XYZ file of C-alpha atoms in Angstrom:
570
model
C -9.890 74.761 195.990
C -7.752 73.393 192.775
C -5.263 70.009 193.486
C -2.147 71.136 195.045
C 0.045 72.041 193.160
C 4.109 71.769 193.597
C 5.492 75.452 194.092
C 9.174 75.048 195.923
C 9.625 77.840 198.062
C 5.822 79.663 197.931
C 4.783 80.832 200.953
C 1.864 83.009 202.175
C 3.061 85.752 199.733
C 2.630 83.649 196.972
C -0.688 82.473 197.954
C -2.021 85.888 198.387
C -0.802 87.043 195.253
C -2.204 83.988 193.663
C -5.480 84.223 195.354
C -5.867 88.002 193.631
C -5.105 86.645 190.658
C -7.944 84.121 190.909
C -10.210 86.751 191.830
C -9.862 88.574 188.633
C -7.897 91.949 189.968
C -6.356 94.083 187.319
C -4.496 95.759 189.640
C -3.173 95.837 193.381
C -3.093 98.979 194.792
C -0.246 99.182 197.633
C 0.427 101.945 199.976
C 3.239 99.828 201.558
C 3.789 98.400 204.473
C 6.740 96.375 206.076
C 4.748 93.627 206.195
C 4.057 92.899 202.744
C 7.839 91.849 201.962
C 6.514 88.278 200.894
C 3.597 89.853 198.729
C 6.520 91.729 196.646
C 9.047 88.578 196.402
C 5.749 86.507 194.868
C 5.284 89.319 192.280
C 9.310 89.894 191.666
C 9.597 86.163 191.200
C 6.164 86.192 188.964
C 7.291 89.143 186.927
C 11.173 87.160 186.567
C 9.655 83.846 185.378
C 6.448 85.413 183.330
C 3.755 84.363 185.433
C 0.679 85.931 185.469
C -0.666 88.788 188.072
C -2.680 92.016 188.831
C -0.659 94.747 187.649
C 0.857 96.755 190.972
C 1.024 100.201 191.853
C 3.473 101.252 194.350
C 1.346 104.176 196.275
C 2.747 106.461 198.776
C -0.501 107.332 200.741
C -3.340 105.033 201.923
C -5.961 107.443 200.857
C -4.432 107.415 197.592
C -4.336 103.896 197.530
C -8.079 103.292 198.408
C -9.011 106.560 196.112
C -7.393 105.190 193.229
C -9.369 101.564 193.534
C -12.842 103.285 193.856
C -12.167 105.287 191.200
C -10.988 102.769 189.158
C -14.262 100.790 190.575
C -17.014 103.096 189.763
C -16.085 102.833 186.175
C -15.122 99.075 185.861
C -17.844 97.517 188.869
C -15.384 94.985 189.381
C -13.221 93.678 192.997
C -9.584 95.046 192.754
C -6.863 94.294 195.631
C -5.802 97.304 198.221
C -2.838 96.771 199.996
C -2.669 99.085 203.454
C 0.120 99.204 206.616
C -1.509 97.630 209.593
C -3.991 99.136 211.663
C -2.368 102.572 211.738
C -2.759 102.394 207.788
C -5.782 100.962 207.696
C -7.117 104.185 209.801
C -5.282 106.604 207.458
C -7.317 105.083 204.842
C -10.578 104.253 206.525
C -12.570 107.817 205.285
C -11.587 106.535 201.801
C -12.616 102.955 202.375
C -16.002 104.785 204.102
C -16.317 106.220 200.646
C -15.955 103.318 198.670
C -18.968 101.707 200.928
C -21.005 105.166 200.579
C -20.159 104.724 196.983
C -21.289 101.195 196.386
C -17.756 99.950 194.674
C -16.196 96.923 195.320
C -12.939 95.924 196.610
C -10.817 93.413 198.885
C -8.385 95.686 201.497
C -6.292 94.202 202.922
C -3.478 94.571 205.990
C -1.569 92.905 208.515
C -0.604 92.586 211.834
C 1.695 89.854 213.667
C 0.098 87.557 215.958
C 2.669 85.624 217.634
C 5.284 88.625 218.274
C 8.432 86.727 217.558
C 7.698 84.195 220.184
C 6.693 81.674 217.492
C 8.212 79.361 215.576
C 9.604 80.108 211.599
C 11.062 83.684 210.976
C 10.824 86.954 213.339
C 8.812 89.726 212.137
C 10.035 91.850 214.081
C 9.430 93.838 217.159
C 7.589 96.863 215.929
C 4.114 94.734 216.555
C 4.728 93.864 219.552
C 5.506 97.431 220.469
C 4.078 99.991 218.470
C 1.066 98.861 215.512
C -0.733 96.374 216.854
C -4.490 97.404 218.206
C -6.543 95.229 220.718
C -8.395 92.557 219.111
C -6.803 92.801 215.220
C -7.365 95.749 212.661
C -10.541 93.435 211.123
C -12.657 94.557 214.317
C -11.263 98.227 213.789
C -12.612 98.296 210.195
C -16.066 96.764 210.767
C -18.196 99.817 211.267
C -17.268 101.337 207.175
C -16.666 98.388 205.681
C -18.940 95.856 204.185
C -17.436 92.630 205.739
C -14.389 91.985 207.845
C -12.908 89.124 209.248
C -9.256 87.859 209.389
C -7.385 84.802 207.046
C -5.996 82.996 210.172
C -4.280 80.319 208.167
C -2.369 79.435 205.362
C -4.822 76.869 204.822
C -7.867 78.952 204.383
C -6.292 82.228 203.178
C -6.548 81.767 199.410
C -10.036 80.890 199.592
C -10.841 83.875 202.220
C -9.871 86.020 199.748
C -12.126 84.623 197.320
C -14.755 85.089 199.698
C -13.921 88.847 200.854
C -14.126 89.534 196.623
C -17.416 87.671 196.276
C -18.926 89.063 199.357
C -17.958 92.934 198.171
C -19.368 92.193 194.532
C -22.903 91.132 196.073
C -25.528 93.829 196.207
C -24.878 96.421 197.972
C -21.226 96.370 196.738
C -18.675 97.266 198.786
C -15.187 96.990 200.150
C -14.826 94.331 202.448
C -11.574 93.935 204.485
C -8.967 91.118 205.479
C -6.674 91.054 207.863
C -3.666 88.514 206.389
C -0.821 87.674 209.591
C 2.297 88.404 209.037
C 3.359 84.926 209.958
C 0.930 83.345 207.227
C 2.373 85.443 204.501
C 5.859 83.630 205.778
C 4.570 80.400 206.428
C 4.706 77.793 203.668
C 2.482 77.148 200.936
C 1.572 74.118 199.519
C 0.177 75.567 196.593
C -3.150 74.817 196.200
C -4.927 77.947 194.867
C -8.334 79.600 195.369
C -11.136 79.168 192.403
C -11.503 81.822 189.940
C -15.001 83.876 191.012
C -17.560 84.457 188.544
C -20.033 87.987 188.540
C -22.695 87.747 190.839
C -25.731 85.914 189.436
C -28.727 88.889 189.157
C -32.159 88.628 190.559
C -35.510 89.966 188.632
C -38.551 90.931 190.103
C -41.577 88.629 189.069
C -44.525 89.707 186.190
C -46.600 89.206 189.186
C -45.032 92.093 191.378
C -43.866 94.098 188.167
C -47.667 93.787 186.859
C -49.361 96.062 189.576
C -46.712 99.062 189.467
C -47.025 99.242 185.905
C -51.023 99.541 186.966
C -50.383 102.337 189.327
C -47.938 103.814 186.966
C -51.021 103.715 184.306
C -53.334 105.135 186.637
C -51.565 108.068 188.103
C -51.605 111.507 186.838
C -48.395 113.388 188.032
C -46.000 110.704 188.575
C -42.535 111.691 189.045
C -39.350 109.395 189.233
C -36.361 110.353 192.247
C -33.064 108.521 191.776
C -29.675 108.903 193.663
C -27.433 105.806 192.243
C -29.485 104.313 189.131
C -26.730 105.030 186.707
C -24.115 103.227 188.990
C -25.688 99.384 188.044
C -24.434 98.536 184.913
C -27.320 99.480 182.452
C -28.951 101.137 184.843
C -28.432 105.236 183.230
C -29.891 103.321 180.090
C -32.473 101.557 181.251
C -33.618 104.472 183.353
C -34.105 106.880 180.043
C -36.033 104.112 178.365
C -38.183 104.036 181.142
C -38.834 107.382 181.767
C -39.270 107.809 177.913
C -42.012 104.901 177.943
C -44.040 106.242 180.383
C -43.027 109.949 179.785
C -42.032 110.648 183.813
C -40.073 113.437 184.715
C -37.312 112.437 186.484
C -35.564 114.104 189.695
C -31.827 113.900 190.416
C -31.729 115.637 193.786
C -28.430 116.957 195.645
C -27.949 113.713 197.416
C -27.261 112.255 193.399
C -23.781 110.661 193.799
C -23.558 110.437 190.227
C -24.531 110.639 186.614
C -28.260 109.013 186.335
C -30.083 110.634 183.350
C -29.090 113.051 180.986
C -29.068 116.422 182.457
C -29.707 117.692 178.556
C -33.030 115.608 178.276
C -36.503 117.091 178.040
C -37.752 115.019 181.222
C -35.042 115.889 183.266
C -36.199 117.858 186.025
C -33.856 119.330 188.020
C -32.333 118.595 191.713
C -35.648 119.381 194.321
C -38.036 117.394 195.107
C -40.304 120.115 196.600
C -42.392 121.019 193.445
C -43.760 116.918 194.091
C -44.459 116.705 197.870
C -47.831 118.335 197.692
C -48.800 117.540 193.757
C -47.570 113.953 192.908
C -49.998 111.313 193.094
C -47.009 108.536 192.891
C -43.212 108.564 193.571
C -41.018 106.010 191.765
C -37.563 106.096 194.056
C -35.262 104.433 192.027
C -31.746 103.408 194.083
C -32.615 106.170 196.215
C -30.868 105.874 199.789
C -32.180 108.660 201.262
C -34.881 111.220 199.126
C -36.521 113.533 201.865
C -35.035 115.443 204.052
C -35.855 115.620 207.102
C -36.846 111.985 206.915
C -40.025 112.950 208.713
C -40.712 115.034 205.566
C -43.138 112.386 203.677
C -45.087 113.389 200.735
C -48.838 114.327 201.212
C -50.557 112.227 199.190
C -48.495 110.054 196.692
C -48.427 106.612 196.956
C -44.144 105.650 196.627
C -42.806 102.779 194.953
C -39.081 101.747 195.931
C -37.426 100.455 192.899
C -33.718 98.994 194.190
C -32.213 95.955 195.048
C -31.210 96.589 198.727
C -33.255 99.347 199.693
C -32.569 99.210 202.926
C -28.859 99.698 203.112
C -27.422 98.239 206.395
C -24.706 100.862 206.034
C -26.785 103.864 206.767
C -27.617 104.995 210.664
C -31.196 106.155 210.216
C -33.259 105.630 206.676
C -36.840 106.277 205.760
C -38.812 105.526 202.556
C -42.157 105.597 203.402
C -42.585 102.637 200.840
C -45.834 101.532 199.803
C -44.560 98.894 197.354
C -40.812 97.660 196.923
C -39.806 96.020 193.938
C -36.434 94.138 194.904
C -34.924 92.870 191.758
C -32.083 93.870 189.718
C -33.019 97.869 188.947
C -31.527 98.069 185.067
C -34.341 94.768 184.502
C -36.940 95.502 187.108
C -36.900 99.112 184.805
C -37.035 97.250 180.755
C -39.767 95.275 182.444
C -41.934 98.641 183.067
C -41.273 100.098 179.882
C -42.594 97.036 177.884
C -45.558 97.634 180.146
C -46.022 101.497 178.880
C -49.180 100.530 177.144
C -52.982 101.710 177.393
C -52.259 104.740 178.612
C -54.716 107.971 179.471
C -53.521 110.310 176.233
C -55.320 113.220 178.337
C -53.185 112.702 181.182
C -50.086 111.656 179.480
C -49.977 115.146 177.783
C -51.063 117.222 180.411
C -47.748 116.315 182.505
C -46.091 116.196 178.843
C -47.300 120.302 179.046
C -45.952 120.424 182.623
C -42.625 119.101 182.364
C -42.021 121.014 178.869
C -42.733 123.865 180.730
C -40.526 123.637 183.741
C -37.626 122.313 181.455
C -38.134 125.415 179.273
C -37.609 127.748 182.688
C -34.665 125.936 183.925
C -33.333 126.312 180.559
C -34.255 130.019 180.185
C -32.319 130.433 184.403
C -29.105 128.010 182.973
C -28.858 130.996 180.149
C -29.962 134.177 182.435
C -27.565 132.537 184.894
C -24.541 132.263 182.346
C -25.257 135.989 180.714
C -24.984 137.442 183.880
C -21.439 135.341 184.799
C -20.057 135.883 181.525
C -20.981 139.715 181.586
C -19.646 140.391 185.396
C -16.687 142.955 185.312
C -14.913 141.867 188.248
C -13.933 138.280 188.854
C -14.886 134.789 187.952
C -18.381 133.776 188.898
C -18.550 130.113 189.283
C -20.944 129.714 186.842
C -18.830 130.950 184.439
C -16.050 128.238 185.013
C -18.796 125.377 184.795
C -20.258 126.913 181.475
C -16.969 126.937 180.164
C -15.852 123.752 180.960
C -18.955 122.314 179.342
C -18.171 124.119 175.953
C -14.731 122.687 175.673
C -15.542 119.444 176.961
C -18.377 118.812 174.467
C -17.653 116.273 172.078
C -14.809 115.165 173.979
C -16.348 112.109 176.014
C -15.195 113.798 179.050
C -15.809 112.111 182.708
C -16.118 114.740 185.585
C -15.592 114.153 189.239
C -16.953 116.700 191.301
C -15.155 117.360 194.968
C -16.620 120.984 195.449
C -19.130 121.718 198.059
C -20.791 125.147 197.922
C -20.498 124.985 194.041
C -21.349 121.411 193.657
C -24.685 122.572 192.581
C -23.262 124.909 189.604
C -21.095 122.194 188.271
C -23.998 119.721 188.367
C -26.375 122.578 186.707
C -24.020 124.118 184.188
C -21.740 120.936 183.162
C -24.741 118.935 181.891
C -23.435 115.819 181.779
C -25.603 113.435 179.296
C -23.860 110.176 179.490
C -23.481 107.313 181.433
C -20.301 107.238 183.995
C -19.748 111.003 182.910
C -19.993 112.610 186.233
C -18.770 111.045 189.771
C -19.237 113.151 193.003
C -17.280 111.819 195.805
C -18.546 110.178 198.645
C -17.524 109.998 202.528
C -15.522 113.099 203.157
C -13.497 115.796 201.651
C -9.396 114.811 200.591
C -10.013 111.643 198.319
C -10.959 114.007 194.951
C -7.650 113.493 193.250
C -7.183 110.052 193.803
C -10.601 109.408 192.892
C -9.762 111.074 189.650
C -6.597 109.045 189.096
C -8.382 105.646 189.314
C -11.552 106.572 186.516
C -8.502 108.014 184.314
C -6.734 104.383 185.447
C -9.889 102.871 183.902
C -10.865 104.979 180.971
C -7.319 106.060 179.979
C -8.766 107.342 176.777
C -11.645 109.929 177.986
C -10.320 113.325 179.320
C -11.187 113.001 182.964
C -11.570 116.362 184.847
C -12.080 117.163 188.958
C -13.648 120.122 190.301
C -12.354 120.556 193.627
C -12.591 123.564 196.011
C -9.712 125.315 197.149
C -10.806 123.900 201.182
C -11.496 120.320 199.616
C -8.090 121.043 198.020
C -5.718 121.099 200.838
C -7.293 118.289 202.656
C -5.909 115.631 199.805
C -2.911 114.203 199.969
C -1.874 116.253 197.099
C 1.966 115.120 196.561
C 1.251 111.744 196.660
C -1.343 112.520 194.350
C 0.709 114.153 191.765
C 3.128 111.291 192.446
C 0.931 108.645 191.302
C -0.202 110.647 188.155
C 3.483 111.238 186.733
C 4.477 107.287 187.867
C 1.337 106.010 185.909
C 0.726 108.409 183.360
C -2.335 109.215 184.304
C -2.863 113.031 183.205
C -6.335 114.459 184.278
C -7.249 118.281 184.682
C -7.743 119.690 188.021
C -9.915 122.739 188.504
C -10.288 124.512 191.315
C -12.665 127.065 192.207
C -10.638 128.958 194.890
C -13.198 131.000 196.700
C -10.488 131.447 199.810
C -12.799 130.604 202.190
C -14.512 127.130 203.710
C -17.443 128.914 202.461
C -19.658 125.911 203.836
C -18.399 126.341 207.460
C -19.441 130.147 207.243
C -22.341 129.679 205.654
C -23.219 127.140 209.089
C -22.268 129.926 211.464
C -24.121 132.694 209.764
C -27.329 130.126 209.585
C -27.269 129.237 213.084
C -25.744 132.315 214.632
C -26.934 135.509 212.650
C -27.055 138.140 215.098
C -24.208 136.667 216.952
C -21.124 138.055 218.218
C -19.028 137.003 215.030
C -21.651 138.989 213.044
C -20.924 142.076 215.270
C -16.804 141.725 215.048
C -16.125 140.092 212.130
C -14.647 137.594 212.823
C -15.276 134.503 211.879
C -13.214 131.381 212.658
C -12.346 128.495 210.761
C -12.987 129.665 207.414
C -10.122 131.207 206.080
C -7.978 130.182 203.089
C -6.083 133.489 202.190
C -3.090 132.497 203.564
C -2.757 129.523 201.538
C -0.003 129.851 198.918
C -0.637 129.218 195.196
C -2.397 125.521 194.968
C -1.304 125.156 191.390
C 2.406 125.736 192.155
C 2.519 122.294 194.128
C 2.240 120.886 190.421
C 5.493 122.899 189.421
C 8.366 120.334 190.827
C 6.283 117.335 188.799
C 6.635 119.028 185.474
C 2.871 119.439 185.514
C 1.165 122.033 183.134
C -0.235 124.724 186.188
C -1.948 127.725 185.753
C -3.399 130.693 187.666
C -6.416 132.711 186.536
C -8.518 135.879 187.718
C -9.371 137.520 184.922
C -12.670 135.874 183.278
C -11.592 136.873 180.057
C -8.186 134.722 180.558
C -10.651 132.002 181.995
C -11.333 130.189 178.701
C -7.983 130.288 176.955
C -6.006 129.115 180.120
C -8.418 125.753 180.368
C -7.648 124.995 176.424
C -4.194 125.189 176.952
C -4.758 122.692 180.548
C -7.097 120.091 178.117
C -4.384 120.276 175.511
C -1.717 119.192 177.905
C -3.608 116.293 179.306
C -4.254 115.505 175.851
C -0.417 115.511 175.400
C 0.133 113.080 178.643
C 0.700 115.907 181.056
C -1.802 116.310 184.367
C -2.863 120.155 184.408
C -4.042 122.131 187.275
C -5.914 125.588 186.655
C -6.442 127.320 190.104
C -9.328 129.479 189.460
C -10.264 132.461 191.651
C -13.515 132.998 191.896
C -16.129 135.812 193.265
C -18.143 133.544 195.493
């Protein structure tokens, strides 16, 4: 804590917004509640006199709210404030806040709740707590199973510095959001003005030459080493570092389907692919680099490869069940633990070195040759959009462009991983914790890289769970145009795909009729976009397919959000 400081008329409020301040927020995403009346009066009375503080932005839906600050998060790795209603809007947002701890990206959430229910001293807050919002025991034990850390700023006293605490704690390997429950009554009470300590980026920690020094050995001595990753290009450095290491040591390296976002260029030689299968049986060692979870089932261990865990928190408290079959962990920060094996790519077997050089040409050469066979055949199909088609295309216009895709499809999230190519770090974002947080997700990298086209693939199922006008809301209020794509199969084609895999001679098989899937009846998605002066477009024609996305990246290039609602075959 500072010396006090003389502030007539602060109060909780004040303290709060001062705290956030402290902390280093750019912004304060709100979806509002009554409760944070003294929380707007310190900002009003901030913004009348010139004082400094985060930038707000009045949200009208909690998952937009908590969407917009991990977006905003995965690009810029740094605590922002996220303002929810109580516990009811603290549950409304909770899948979002599930994905910001799936996701690794730190921020401080915050609501409220009264604790005296009017039968205190100082002013009333009013009889909707007492009879309607409140939840047994506060909403901090209500968001401790998907959040990081949760507790509850009980006084006036301690709250500056709590929130100090709640940023430093989400900032510390494993990131994440951690939560604070603020009183009603401490926001009103009065504030003497003493004001939490500005926080500082978390110190990092290395792994020693002395535990670095034998993986670079078994590195040196293996044959068909192979490198998995999940979340490598999510530490700062980390996409980099990984290349140089891989490069060094010449390592393919695996991004499988679990990949949650851009690791190592998808255009590089040694990239190699999404499955792990080709290794299980052949590898003689497995680097998992910030790898939660690589084999699936769990049980499903490799047959003869010594692994090496390369991650910071490898075990992540946040998952249920997790196995790594680890035979060495190396614990320090990932981006150095990985410089300090590439100054260690030295001695090596030439013979062995270009053998899996041969290898990996090869099978990069044959994924190549199926990307092209696979884009022929979607380019030359009569009827209807193939999928492939739409991710091809999207790559050709985007390239050159800097663009930053997040990815909120499901049965095509393979496609757009394939066929995009992304080669850059924090160029591709797939979103984590549950389907309806895509667009906001969107909104908050474009919040953070305002000058990079950012584009979301979205299916037309993943579609309609989002909170789509308050979406479109907070893109026109901020100017925050992005491109929205959606590949409208008209079907949860994942649910049918379930029922068809578990029940294929069953009785829906026989009718023909199969529940839960269908999205026919859904008007045109694009035409929510009409009433917000949004650039929308419908295509089905794959000739139409590339002109109607140029005109959609020239209006987000213009300041307008564009949605193209895409019909595809499959």
């Amino acid at each position: 804590m500072t010396d006090t400081q003389d502030r007539p008329g602060a109060d909780g409020g004040d303290a709060f917004v001062s705290a956030f301040d402290a902390v280093g927020a750019d912004y304060l995403f709100c979806s509002s509640g009554s409760e944070w009346a003294p929380v707007w009066e310190s900002l009003a009375r901030r913004h009348r006199d010139g004082e400094p503080a985060p930038e707000y932005l009045d949200l009208t839906h909690e998952t937009v709210a908590v969407g917009m600050a991990t977006g905003y998060g995965l690009v810029e790795r740094r605590p922002q404030g996220v303002l929810l209603h109580a516990a009811p809007g603290l549950l409304q947002g909770s899948m979002a806040v599930h994905g910001a701890l799936l996701a690794g990206v730190p921020m401080v959430v915050a609501s409220s709740e009264s604790t005296t229910y009017g039968d205190g001293p100082g002013q009333d807050p009013g009889g909707q707590w007492y009879r309607n919002l409140s939840v047994v025991g506060g909403p901090h034990h209500v968001a401790q199973p998907f959040t990081k850390w949760a507790n509850e700023a009980a006084s006036i006293h301690t709250l500056p510095t709590m929130v100090t605490r709640a940023a430093e704690l989400s900032w510390r390997a494993p990131a994440g959001p951690a939560y604070l429950n603020v009183p009603l009554e401490i926001l009103l009470e009065e504030w003497d003005g003493r004001t939490a300590k500005p926080i500082v980026p978390p110190g990092s920690t290395h792994s020693s030459p002395e535990e670095v020094d034998p993986v670079a050995q078994l590195i040196r001595e293996a044959a068909n080493p192979v490198i998995v990753t999940e979340t490598a290009g999510r530490e700062a450095g980390g996409f980099e570092a990984l290349v140089a290491f891989a490069e060094a040591w010449n390592i393919p390296v695996v991004e499988p389907d679990s990949a949650v976002c851009g690791n190592f260029p998808r255009t590089h030689p040694l990239h190699a692919g999404s499955d792990i299968g080709p290794w299980m049986d052949t590898a003689d060692l497995i680097l998992l680099v910030n790898c939660r979870a690589p084999f699936y089932p769990p049980s499903r261990r490799p047959s003869k490869a010594r692994i090496v865990v390369i991650d910071q928190v490898p075990q992540r408290p946040h998952i249920a069940y997790q196995a790594l079959f680890a035979d060495v962990y190396l614990e320090g920060d990932v981006a150095n633990t990985l410089r300090q094996l590439a100054k260690r790519a030295r001695d090596l077997d030439g013979a062995a070195v270009a053998a899996r050089r041969a290898a990996q040409e090869e099978r990069y050469a044959a994924e190549q040759a199926a990307i092209t066979a696979a884009e022929a055949r979607a380019a030359e199909a009569i009827e209807g959009i193939d999928p492939v088609l739409v991710a091809a295309t999207l790559r050709r216009l985007l390239d050159g462009r800097d663009g930053i895709v997040v990815d909120e499809t499901i049965t095509h999230s393979r496609a757009v991983k394939r066929h995009l190519k992304t080669a850059a770090p924090d160029s591709y974002f797939y979103v984590q914790g549950g389907l309806g947080q895509g667009i906001a997700v969107a909104l908050g990298v474009k919040l953070a890289a305002r000058e990079r086209p950012v584009v979301l693939t979205i299916g037309d199922g993943a579609f309609t769970y989002n909170p789509v006008i308050p979406s479109y809301d907070a893109a026109r209020t901020y100017e925050l145009p992005v491109l929205i794509v959606v590949f409208n199969n008209r079907v949860y084609k994942s649910m049918n795909l379930n029922h068809r895999r578990f029940y294929p001679d069953g009785a829906a098989a026989d009718t023909g009729e199969w529940l839960g899937t269908d999205l026919t009846r859904l008007p045109r998605l694009a035409a929510f976009a009409e009433p917000f002066g949004m650039h929308t477009e419908t295509v089905d024609a794959p000739d139409a397919l590339a002109p109607a996305l140029e005109r959609a990246l020239k209006a987000v290039a213009e300041g307008t959000t564009a949605v193209v609602d895409v019909l595809v075959t499959r």
